[in-house]
Coordinates of N, CA and C in Angstrom, one line a residue:
X1 N 0.8 -1.2 0.0 CA 0.0 0.0 0.0 C 0.9 1.2 0.0
X2 N 0.9 2.0 -1.1 CA 1.7 3.2 -1.2 C 0.9 4.5 -0.8
X3 N -0.3 4.3 -0.2 CA -1.1 5.3 0.5 C -1.9 6.2 -0.5
X4 N -1.2 6.6 -1.6 CA -1.9 7.4 -2.6 C -1.8 6.8 -4.0
X5 N -2.7 7.0 -4.8 CA -2.6 6.5 -6.2 C -1.5 7.3 -7.0
X6 N -0.7 6.5 -7.6 CA 0.4 7.1 -8.4 C 0.6 6.3 -9.7
X7 N 1.0 7.0 -10.8 CA 1.3 6.3 -12.0 C 2.6 5.4 -11.8
X8 N 2.4 4.1 -11.9 CA 3.5 3.2 -11.7 C 4.3 3.0 -12.9
X9 N 5.6 3.4 -12.9 CA 6.4 3.2 -14.1 C 7.1 1.9 -14.1
X10 N 7.6 1.4 -13.0 CA 8.4 0.2 -13.0 C 8.4 -0.4 -11.6
X11 N 8.4 -1.8 -11.5 CA 8.6 -2.5 -10.2 C 9.8 -3.4 -10.4
X12 N 10.7 -3.3 -9.5 CA 12.0 -4.1 -9.5 C 12.0 -4.9 -8.2
X13 N 12.2 -6.2 -8.4 CA 12.3 -7.2 -7.3 C 13.7 -7.8 -7.2
X14 N 14.2 -7.8 -6.0 CA 15.5 -8.4 -5.7 C 15.3 -9.7 -5.1
X15 N 15.8 -10.8 -5.7 CA 15.6 -12.2 -5.3 C 17.0 -12.7 -4.9
X16 N 17.0 -13.5 -3.8 CA 18.3 -14.1 -3.5 C 18.8 -15.0 -4.6
X17 N 20.2 -15.0 -4.8 CA 20.8 -15.7 -5.9 C 20.6 -17.2 -5.8
X18 N 20.5 -17.7 -4.6 CA 20.4 -19.2 -4.4 C 19.0 -19.6 -4.4
X19 N 18.0 -18.7 -4.7 CA 16.6 -19.1 -4.7 C 16.3 -20.0 -5.9
X20 N 15.4 -21.0 -5.6 CA 15.0 -21.9 -6.7 C 13.8 -21.3 -7.5
X21 N 13.4 -20.1 -7.1 CA 12.3 -19.4 -7.7 C 12.6 -19.0 -9.1
X22 N 11.8 -19.3 -10.1 CA 12.0 -18.8 -11.5 C 11.3 -17.4 -11.6
X23 N 12.0 -16.5 -12.2 CA 11.5 -15.1 -12.4 C 10.2 -15.2 -13.3
X24 N 10.1 -16.2 -14.2 CA 9.0 -16.3 -15.1 C 7.7 -16.6 -14.3
X25 N 7.8 -17.2 -13.1 CA 6.7 -17.5 -12.3 C 6.1 -16.3 -11.6
X26 N 6.9 -15.3 -11.4 CA 6.4 -14.1 -10.6 C 5.5 -13.3 -11.4
X27 N 4.4 -12.9 -10.7 CA 3.3 -12.1 -11.2 C 3.2 -10.8 -10.4
X28 N 3.2 -9.6 -11.1 CA 3.0 -8.4 -10.4 C 1.7 -7.7 -10.8
X29 N 0.9 -7.4 -9.8 CA -0.4 -6.7 -10.1 C -0.4 -5.3 -9.4
X30 N -1.0 -4.4 -10.1 CA -1.0 -3.0 -9.6 C -2.4 -2.5 -9.8
X31 N -3.0 -1.7 -8.9 CA -4.3 -1.2 -9.0 C -4.8 -0.5 -7.8
X32 N -6.1 -0.3 -7.7 CA -6.7 0.5 -6.7 C -7.4 -0.4 -5.6
X33 N -7.5 -1.7 -5.8 CA -8.3 -2.5 -4.9 C -7.4 -3.3 -4.0
X34 N -7.7 -3.4 -2.7 CA -7.0 -4.2 -1.8 C -7.7 -5.6 -1.5
X35 N -8.8 -5.8 -2.1 CA -9.6 -7.0 -1.9 C -8.8 -8.2 -2.5
X36 N -9.0 -9.4 -1.9 CA -8.3 -10.6 -2.4 C -6.8 -10.4 -2.4
X37 N -6.3 -9.7 -1.5 CA -4.8 -9.4 -1.4 C -4.3 -8.7 -2.7
X38 N -5.2 -7.9 -3.3 CA -4.7 -7.2 -4.5 C -4.7 -8.0 -5.8
X39 N -5.2 -9.3 -5.7 CA -5.1 -10.2 -6.8 C -6.2 -10.0 -7.8
X40 N -7.1 -9.0 -7.5 CA -8.2 -8.6 -8.5 C -7.7 -7.5 -9.4
X41 N -6.5 -6.9 -9.1 CA -6.0 -5.8 -9.9 C -5.4 -6.3 -11.2
X42 N -5.2 -5.4 -12.2 CA -4.6 -5.8 -13.5 C -3.2 -6.2 -13.3
X43 N -2.7 -7.1 -14.2 CA -1.3 -7.6 -14.2 C -0.5 -6.5 -14.9
X44 N 0.7 -6.3 -14.3 CA 1.7 -5.4 -14.9 C 2.3 -6.2 -16.1
X45 N 2.0 -5.8 -17.3 CA 2.3 -6.6 -18.4 C 3.3 -5.9 -19.4
X46 N 4.1 -5.0 -18.9 CA 5.1 -4.3 -19.7 C 6.3 -5.2 -19.8
X47 N 7.4 -4.6 -20.4 CA 8.7 -5.3 -20.7 C 9.3 -5.8 -19.4
X48 N 9.7 -7.1 -19.4 CA 10.4 -7.8 -18.3 C 11.8 -7.9 -18.6
X49 N 12.7 -7.6 -17.6 CA 14.1 -7.7 -17.8 C 14.7 -8.4 -16.5
X50 N 15.6 -9.3 -16.7 CA 16.3 -10.0 -15.6 C 17.7 -9.6 -15.6
X51 N 18.2 -9.2 -14.5 CA 19.6 -8.8 -14.3 C 20.2 -9.6 -13.2
X52 N 21.4 -10.2 -13.4 CA 22.2 -10.9 -12.4 C 23.3 -10.0 -11.9
X53 N 23.3 -9.7 -10.6 CA 24.3 -8.8 -10.0 C 24.7 -9.3 -8.6
X54 N 26.0 -9.5 -8.4 CA 26.5 -9.9 -7.1 C 25.8 -11.2 -6.6
X55 N 25.1 -11.1 -5.5 CA 24.5 -12.3 -4.9 C 23.0 -12.2 -5.1
X56 N 22.5 -11.5 -6.1 CA 21.1 -11.4 -6.2 C 20.7 -11.4 -7.7
X57 N 19.4 -11.8 -7.9 CA 18.8 -11.6 -9.2 C 17.7 -10.5 -9.1
X58 N 17.8 -9.6 -10.1 CA 16.8 -8.5 -10.2 C 15.8 -8.7 -11.3
X59 N 14.6 -8.7 -11.0 CA 13.5 -8.7 -12.1 C 12.9 -7.3 -12.2
X60 N 13.0 -6.8 -13.4 CA 12.4 -5.4 -13.6 C 11.2 -5.6 -14.5
X61 N 10.0 -5.1 -14.1 CA 8.8 -5.2 -14.9 C 8.2 -3.8 -15.1
X62 N 8.0 -3.3 -16.3 CA 7.5 -2.0 -16.6 C 5.9 -2.1 -16.5
X63 N 5.3 -1.1 -15.9 CA 3.9 -1.1 -15.7 C 3.2 -0.1 -16.5
X64 N 3.8 0.6 -17.4 CA 3.2 1.5 -18.4 C 2.4 2.6 -17.8
X65 N 2.9 3.1 -16.6 CA 2.3 4.3 -16.0 C 0.8 4.0 -15.5
X66 N 0.5 2.7 -15.2 CA -0.8 2.4 -14.7 C -1.0 3.0 -13.3
X67 N -2.0 3.8 -13.1 CA -2.3 4.4 -11.8 C -2.6 3.3 -10.7
X68 N -2.0 3.4 -9.6 CA -2.2 2.3 -8.6 C -1.9 2.8 -7.2
X69 N -2.6 2.2 -6.2 CA -2.3 2.4 -4.8 C -1.8 1.2 -4.2
X70 N -2.1 0.0 -4.7 CA -1.7 -1.3 -4.2 C -0.8 -2.0 -5.2
X71 N 0.3 -2.6 -4.7 CA 1.2 -3.4 -5.6 C 1.3 -4.8 -4.9
X72 N 1.0 -5.8 -5.7 CA 1.1 -7.2 -5.2 C 2.1 -8.0 -6.0
X73 N 3.0 -8.7 -5.3 CA 3.9 -9.6 -5.9 C 3.6 -11.0 -5.5
X74 N 3.4 -11.9 -6.4 CA 2.9 -13.2 -6.1 C 3.3 -14.3 -7.1
X75 N 3.1 -15.5 -6.7 CA 3.3 -16.7 -7.6 C 2.0 -17.4 -7.8
X76 N 1.3 -17.1 -8.9 CA -0.1 -17.7 -9.0 C 0.0 -19.2 -9.3
X77 N -1.0 -19.9 -8.8 CA -1.3 -21.3 -9.1 C -0.1 -22.2 -8.8
X78 N 0.8 -21.8 -7.9 CA 1.9 -22.6 -7.5 C 2.0 -22.7 -6.0
X79 N 2.3 -23.9 -5.5 CA 2.5 -24.1 -4.0 C 4.0 -23.9 -3.8
X80 N 4.4 -22.7 -3.4 CA 5.9 -22.4 -3.3 C 6.1 -21.4 -2.2
X81 N 7.4 -21.2 -1.9 CA 7.8 -20.2 -1.0 C 8.3 -19.0 -1.7
X82 N 7.9 -17.8 -1.4 CA 8.3 -16.5 -2.0 C 9.3 -15.8 -1.1
X83 N 10.6 -15.8 -1.6 CA 11.7 -15.1 -0.8 C 12.2 -13.9 -1.6
X84 N 12.0 -12.7 -1.0 CA 12.4 -11.5 -1.7 C 13.3 -10.7 -0.7
X85 N 14.3 -10.1 -1.3 CA 15.2 -9.2 -0.5 C 14.7 -7.8 -0.5
X86 N 14.2 -7.3 -1.6 CA 13.7 -5.9 -1.7 C 12.7 -5.8 -2.8
X87 N 11.8 -4.9 -2.7 CA 10.9 -4.5 -3.8 C 11.0 -3.0 -4.0
X88 N 11.3 -2.6 -5.2 CA 11.5 -1.2 -5.5 C 10.4 -0.7 -6.4
X89 N 9.7 0.4 -6.1 CA 8.6 0.8 -6.9 C 8.9 2.2 -7.4
X90 N 8.9 2.4 -8.7 CA 9.3 3.6 -9.3 C 8.0 4.3 -9.9
X91 N 7.8 5.5 -9.5 CA 6.7 6.3 -10.0 C 7.2 7.5 -10.7
X92 N 6.2 8.2 -11.4 CA 6.6 9.4 -12.2 C 5.9 10.7 -11.6
X93 N 5.8 10.7 -10.2 CA 5.0 11.8 -9.6 C 5.8 13.1 -9.7
X94 N 7.0 13.1 -10.1 CA 7.7 14.3 -10.3 C 7.3 15.0 -11.6
X95 N 6.6 14.3 -12.5 CA 6.3 14.9 -13.8 C 5.0 15.7 -13.6
X96 N 4.0 15.2 -12.9 CA 2.7 15.9 -12.7 C 2.4 15.9 -11.2
X97 N 1.6 16.9 -10.8 CA 1.1 17.0 -9.5 C -0.4 16.8 -9.6
X98 N -0.8 15.5 -9.6 CA -2.2 15.2 -9.8 C -3.0 15.4 -8.4
X99 N -4.2 15.9 -8.6 CA -5.1 16.0 -7.4 C -6.5 15.4 -7.8
X100 N -7.4 15.2 -6.8 CA -8.7 14.7 -7.1 C -9.6 15.9 -7.5
X101 N -9.8 16.1 -8.8 CA -10.5 17.2 -9.3 C -12.0 17.1 -9.0
X102 N -12.5 16.0 -8.7 CA -14.0 15.8 -8.4 C -14.3 16.1 -6.9
X103 N -13.3 16.3 -6.1 CA -13.6 16.6 -4.7 C -14.4 17.9 -4.5
X104 N -15.4 17.9 -3.8 CA -16.3 19.0 -3.5 C -17.1 19.5 -4.7
X105 N -17.0 18.8 -5.8 CA -17.8 19.2 -7.0 C -19.1 18.4 -7.0
X106 N -20.2 19.1 -7.6 CA -21.5 18.5 -7.6 C -21.5 17.4 -8.7
X107 N -22.3 16.4 -8.4 CA -22.4 15.2 -9.4 C -23.9 15.1 -9.7
X108 N -24.2 15.1 -11.0 CA -25.6 15.1 -11.4 C -25.9 13.8 -12.2
X109 N -26.9 13.1 -11.7 CA -27.3 11.8 -12.3 C -28.4 12.1 -13.4
X110 N -28.5 11.3 -14.4 CA -29.5 11.4 -15.4 C -30.9 11.2 -14.8
X111 N -31.0 10.4 -13.7 CA -32.2 10.2 -12.9 C -31.8 9.7 -11.6
X112 N -32.8 9.8 -10.6 CA -32.5 9.3 -9.3 C -33.5 8.2 -8.9
X113 N -33.0 7.1 -8.6 CA -33.9 6.0 -8.2 C -34.7 6.2 -6.9
X114 N -36.0 6.0 -7.0 CA -36.8 6.2 -5.8 C -36.8 5.0 -4.9
X115 N -36.2 3.9 -5.4 CA -36.2 2.6 -4.7 C -34.9 1.8 -4.9
X116 N -33.8 2.4 -4.5 CA -32.5 1.7 -4.6 C -32.5 0.5 -3.7
X117 N -32.0 -0.7 -4.1 CA -32.1 -1.8 -3.2 C -30.7 -2.0 -2.6
X118 N -30.7 -2.5 -1.4 CA -29.5 -2.7 -0.6 C -29.1 -1.5 0.2
X119 N -28.7 -1.8 1.5 CA -28.3 -0.7 2.4 C -27.3 0.2 1.8
X120 N -26.3 -0.4 1.1 CA -25.2 0.4 0.5 C -25.7 1.4 -0.4
X121 N -26.6 1.1 -1.3 CA -27.2 2.0 -2.3 C -27.9 3.1 -1.6
X122 N -28.7 2.8 -0.6 CA -29.5 3.8 0.1 C -28.7 4.8 0.9
X123 N -27.6 4.3 1.5 CA -26.9 5.1 2.5 C -25.8 5.9 1.9
X124 N -25.0 5.3 0.9 CA -23.8 6.0 0.5 C -23.6 6.0 -1.0
X125 N -24.5 5.4 -1.8 CA -24.3 5.4 -3.2 C -25.4 6.1 -3.9
X126 N -25.1 6.6 -5.1 CA -26.1 7.2 -5.9 C -26.5 6.3 -7.1
X127 N -27.8 6.1 -7.3 CA -28.3 5.1 -8.2 C -29.4 5.8 -9.1
X128 N -29.3 5.4 -10.4 CA -30.3 5.9 -11.3 C -31.4 4.9 -11.4
X129 N -32.5 5.3 -12.1 CA -33.5 4.4 -12.5 C -33.0 3.5 -13.6
X130 N -33.7 2.4 -14.0 CA -33.3 1.6 -15.1 C -33.8 2.3 -16.4
X131 N -32.8 2.7 -17.2 CA -33.1 3.5 -18.4 C -32.1 3.3 -19.4
X132 N -32.2 3.9 -20.6 CA -31.2 3.8 -21.6 C -30.1 4.8 -21.4
X133 N -28.9 4.2 -21.4 CA -27.6 5.0 -21.2 C -27.7 5.9 -20.0
X134 N -28.0 5.4 -18.7 CA -27.9 6.3 -17.6 C -26.5 6.9 -17.4
X135 N -26.5 8.1 -16.8 CA -25.2 8.7 -16.7 C -25.0 9.5 -15.4
X136 N -23.8 9.8 -15.1 CA -23.4 10.8 -14.1 C -22.4 11.8 -14.7
X137 N -22.7 13.1 -14.4 CA -21.9 14.1 -15.0 C -21.3 15.0 -13.9
X138 N -20.1 15.4 -14.1 CA -19.4 16.3 -13.1 C -18.9 17.5 -13.8
X139 N -19.2 18.7 -13.3 CA -18.6 20.0 -13.8 C -17.4 20.2 -12.9
X140 N -16.2 20.1 -13.6 CA -14.9 20.4 -12.8 C -14.7 21.8 -12.6
X141 N -15.5 22.7 -13.1 CA -15.6 24.1 -12.9 C -14.5 24.9 -13.7
X142 N -13.4 24.2 -14.0 CA -12.3 24.8 -14.8 C -11.8 23.8 -15.8
X143 N -11.3 24.3 -16.9 CA -10.7 23.3 -17.9 C -9.5 22.6 -17.2
X144 N -9.5 21.3 -17.3 CA -8.6 20.5 -16.5 C -8.0 19.4 -17.4
X145 N -6.9 18.9 -17.1 CA -6.2 17.8 -17.8 C -6.5 16.5 -16.9
X146 N -7.3 15.6 -17.4 CA -7.7 14.4 -16.7 C -6.8 13.2 -17.0
X147 N -6.1 12.7 -16.0 CA -5.2 11.6 -16.2 C -5.9 10.2 -16.1
X148 N -6.6 10.0 -15.0 CA -7.3 8.8 -14.8 C -8.5 9.0 -13.8
X149 N -9.5 8.1 -13.9 CA -10.7 8.1 -13.1 C -10.8 6.8 -12.3
X150 N -11.1 6.9 -11.0 CA -11.3 5.7 -10.1 C -12.7 5.7 -9.7
X151 N -13.4 4.6 -9.9 CA -14.9 4.5 -9.6 C -15.1 3.3 -8.8
X152 N -15.8 3.6 -7.6 CA -16.3 2.5 -6.8 C -17.8 2.2 -7.1
X153 N -18.0 1.1 -7.7 CA -19.4 0.8 -8.2 C -20.3 0.3 -7.0
X154 N -21.6 0.6 -7.1 CA -22.5 0.1 -6.1 C -23.0 -1.3 -6.3
X155 N -24.0 -1.7 -5.6 CA -24.5 -3.1 -5.6 C -25.2 -3.4 -6.9
X156 N -25.5 -2.4 -7.7 CA -26.2 -2.7 -9.0 C -25.1 -2.6 -10.1
X157 N -24.9 -3.7 -10.7 CA -23.8 -3.7 -11.7 C -24.2 -3.1 -13.1
X158 N -23.2 -2.5 -13.7 CA -23.4 -2.0 -15.1 C -22.4 -2.8 -16.0
X159 N -22.8 -3.2 -17.1 CA -22.0 -4.1 -17.9 C -20.9 -3.4 -18.6
X160 N -21.1 -2.1 -19.0 CA -20.1 -1.4 -19.8 C -20.1 0.1 -19.5
X161 N -19.0 0.6 -19.0 CA -18.9 2.0 -18.7 C -18.1 2.8 -19.8
X162 N -18.6 3.9 -20.1 CA -18.0 4.8 -21.0 C -17.7 6.1 -20.3
X163 N -16.4 6.5 -20.2 CA -16.1 7.8 -19.5 C -15.5 8.7 -20.6
X164 N -16.0 10.0 -20.6 CA -15.5 10.9 -21.5 C -15.3 12.3 -20.9
X165 N -14.5 13.1 -21.5 CA -14.2 14.5 -21.1 C -14.5 15.4 -22.2
X166 N -15.2 16.5 -21.9 CA -15.6 17.4 -22.9 C -15.5 18.9 -22.5
X167 N -15.4 19.8 -23.5 CA -15.4 21.2 -23.2 C -16.8 21.7 -23.1
X168 N -17.8 21.0 -23.5 CA -19.2 21.4 -23.5 C -20.0 20.5 -22.6
X169 N -21.0 21.2 -21.9 CA -21.8 20.5 -20.8 C -22.6 19.3 -21.4
X170 N -23.2 19.5 -22.5 CA -24.2 18.5 -22.9 C -23.7 17.7 -24.2
X171 N -22.4 17.5 -24.3 CA -21.8 16.8 -25.4 C -20.8 15.8 -24.9
X172 N -20.9 14.6 -25.6 CA -19.9 13.5 -25.3 C -18.6 13.9 -25.9
X173 N -17.6 14.0 -25.1 CA -16.3 14.4 -25.7 C -15.4 13.3 -26.0
X174 N -14.1 13.4 -25.8 CA -13.1 12.4 -26.1 C -13.3 11.3 -25.0
X175 N -13.3 10.0 -25.5 CA -13.5 8.9 -24.6 C -12.2 8.4 -24.0
X176 N -12.3 8.2 -22.7 CA -11.1 7.7 -22.0 C -10.9 6.2 -22.2
X177 N -9.7 5.8 -22.6 CA -9.4 4.4 -22.8 C -10.5 3.9 -23.8
X178 N -11.0 2.7 -23.5 CA -12.1 2.1 -24.3 C -13.3 1.8 -23.4
X179 N -14.5 1.6 -23.9 CA -15.6 1.2 -22.9 C -15.1 0.1 -22.0
X180 N -15.4 0.2 -20.7 CA -14.8 -0.6 -19.7 C -15.8 -1.5 -19.0
X181 N -15.6 -2.8 -19.1 CA -16.6 -3.7 -18.4 C -16.4 -3.7 -16.9
X182 N -17.5 -3.6 -16.2 CA -17.5 -3.5 -14.7 C -18.5 -4.5 -14.1
X183 N -18.4 -4.7 -12.8 CA -19.3 -5.6 -12.1 C -19.7 -4.9 -10.8
X184 N -20.7 -5.4 -10.2 CA -21.2 -4.8 -8.9 C -20.1 -4.8 -7.9
X185 N -20.1 -3.7 -7.1 CA -19.2 -3.6 -5.9 C -17.7 -3.7 -6.3
X186 N -17.4 -3.4 -7.5 CA -16.0 -3.4 -7.9 C -15.4 -2.0 -7.9
X187 N -14.1 -1.9 -7.9 CA -13.3 -0.7 -8.1 C -12.6 -0.7 -9.4
X188 N -12.8 0.3 -10.3 CA -12.2 0.3 -11.6 C -11.4 1.6 -11.8
X189 N -10.3 1.4 -12.5 CA -9.5 2.6 -12.9 C -9.5 2.7 -14.4
X190 N -9.9 3.9 -14.8 CA -10.0 4.1 -16.3 C -9.0 5.2 -16.6
X191 N -8.1 4.9 -17.5 CA -7.0 5.8 -17.9 C -7.6 6.8 -19.0
X192 N -7.3 8.1 -18.8 CA -7.7 9.1 -19.7 C -6.6 9.8 -20.5
X193 N -5.4 9.5 -20.1 CA -4.2 10.0 -20.8 C -4.1 11.5 -20.9
X194 N -4.5 12.2 -19.8 CA -4.4 13.7 -19.8 C -5.3 14.4 -20.8
X195 N -6.5 13.9 -21.0 CA -7.5 14.6 -21.9 C -7.9 15.9 -21.2
X196 N -8.0 16.9 -22.0 CA -8.4 18.2 -21.5 C -9.9 18.5 -21.7
X197 N -10.5 19.1 -20.7 CA -11.9 19.5 -20.7 C -12.4 19.9 -19.4
X198 N -13.6 20.4 -19.3 CA -14.2 20.9 -18.1 C -15.3 19.9 -17.6
X199 N -15.9 19.1 -18.4 CA -17.0 18.3 -18.0 C -16.7 16.8 -18.2
X200 N -16.9 16.0 -17.2 CA -16.7 14.6 -17.2 C -18.0 13.8 -17.1
X201 N -18.1 12.8 -18.0 CA -19.4 12.0 -18.0 C -19.0 10.6 -17.8
X202 N -19.8 9.9 -17.1 CA -19.8 8.4 -16.9 C -21.1 7.9 -17.4
X203 N -21.1 7.0 -18.4 CA -22.3 6.5 -19.0 C -22.3 5.0 -18.9
X204 N -23.4 4.4 -18.4 CA -23.6 2.9 -18.5 C -24.2 2.6 -19.8
X205 N -23.5 2.0 -20.7 CA -23.9 1.9 -22.1 C -24.9 0.7 -22.2
X206 N -26.1 1.0 -22.6 CA -27.1 -0.1 -22.8 C -28.5 0.5 -22.8
X207 N -29.5 -0.4 -23.2 CA -30.9 0.1 -23.3 C -31.7 0.0 -22.0
X208 N -31.3 -0.9 -21.1 CA -32.0 -1.1 -19.8 C -30.9 -1.3 -18.7
X209 N -30.3 -0.2 -18.4 CA -29.2 -0.2 -17.4 C -29.6 0.7 -16.2
X210 N -29.0 0.4 -15.1 CA -29.0 1.3 -13.9 C -27.6 1.5 -13.5
X211 N -27.3 2.8 -13.2 CA -25.9 3.2 -12.9 C -25.9 3.5 -11.4
X212 N -25.0 2.7 -10.6 CA -24.9 2.9 -9.2 C -23.4 3.2 -8.9
X213 N -23.1 4.3 -8.3 CA -21.8 4.7 -8.0 C -21.7 5.2 -6.6
X214 N -20.7 4.6 -5.9 CA -20.5 4.9 -4.4 C -19.5 6.0 -4.3
X215 N -18.5 6.0 -5.1 CA -17.5 7.1 -5.0 C -16.8 7.2 -6.4
X216 N -16.4 8.4 -6.7 CA -15.7 8.7 -8.0 C -14.6 9.7 -7.7
X217 N -13.4 9.4 -8.1 CA -12.2 10.3 -8.0 C -11.7 10.6 -9.5
X218 N -11.5 11.8 -9.7 CA -11.0 12.3 -11.1 C -9.6 12.9 -10.8
X219 N -8.6 12.1 -11.2 CA -7.2 12.6 -10.9 C -6.7 13.3 -12.1
X220 N -6.1 14.5 -11.9 CA -5.5 15.2 -13.0 C -5.0 16.6 -12.4
X221 N -4.9 17.6 -13.3 CA -4.5 18.9 -12.8 C -5.1 20.0 -13.7
X222 N -5.3 21.1 -13.1 CA -5.9 22.2 -13.8 C -4.9 22.7 -14.9
X223 N -5.5 23.0 -16.0 CA -4.7 23.4 -17.2 C -3.8 24.6 -16.8
X224 N -4.3 25.5 -16.0 CA -3.4 26.6 -15.6 C -2.2 26.2 -14.9
X225 N -2.3 25.1 -14.1 CA -1.1 24.6 -13.4 C 0.0 24.1 -14.3
X226 N -0.4 23.6 -15.5 CA 0.5 23.0 -16.4 C 1.5 24.0 -17.0
X227 N 1.1 25.3 -16.8 CA 1.9 26.4 -17.4 C 3.0 26.8 -16.4
X228 N 3.0 26.4 -15.2 CA 4.0 26.8 -14.2 C 5.3 26.2 -14.5

């Protein structure tokens, strides 16, 4: 747990030289969820490099700047002992100063369900009626550069999320990443690649969907700060 979400550039693992562990068996996952010991997070699937130095083996895995709060090192589907000397995590926080742009901003749903089911939905989550392409929109109040969005889904699952950033309030702008499959009670991270705009939209793509969101964080920086 590195406490705050950061774009992960690379993870380097130091393994004892006399270890019987094969570097090809090691799996690294990075993401926003701590459930299942972090094993529900995406796999770091960038370039892998093995370096032999002194009495240790170093495995370097590139993570392609995937935003993450939790890093998990494991050996999947193998009954084995994991022996590590050090784990080094390299981030690129010196390049950008990302903040949660959605904090204290109003969030507008396309509709509000009068009968959300489950205590979670009623107490802490916002849920729409079942409708075509239900949505949540956020006015960031200033033109901003959006790097990534973290969404905690409610107990009502949506099959496909589309996140976009636009300069105009009622227009779908540039789409972040690709339409993202989600499930109920999951935490998803959607990369936006520093798309510029003032309005952010989250749409559950479908003819009979309900959108239930418990929390949303929009990480990026104000365009004016990029000029400093």
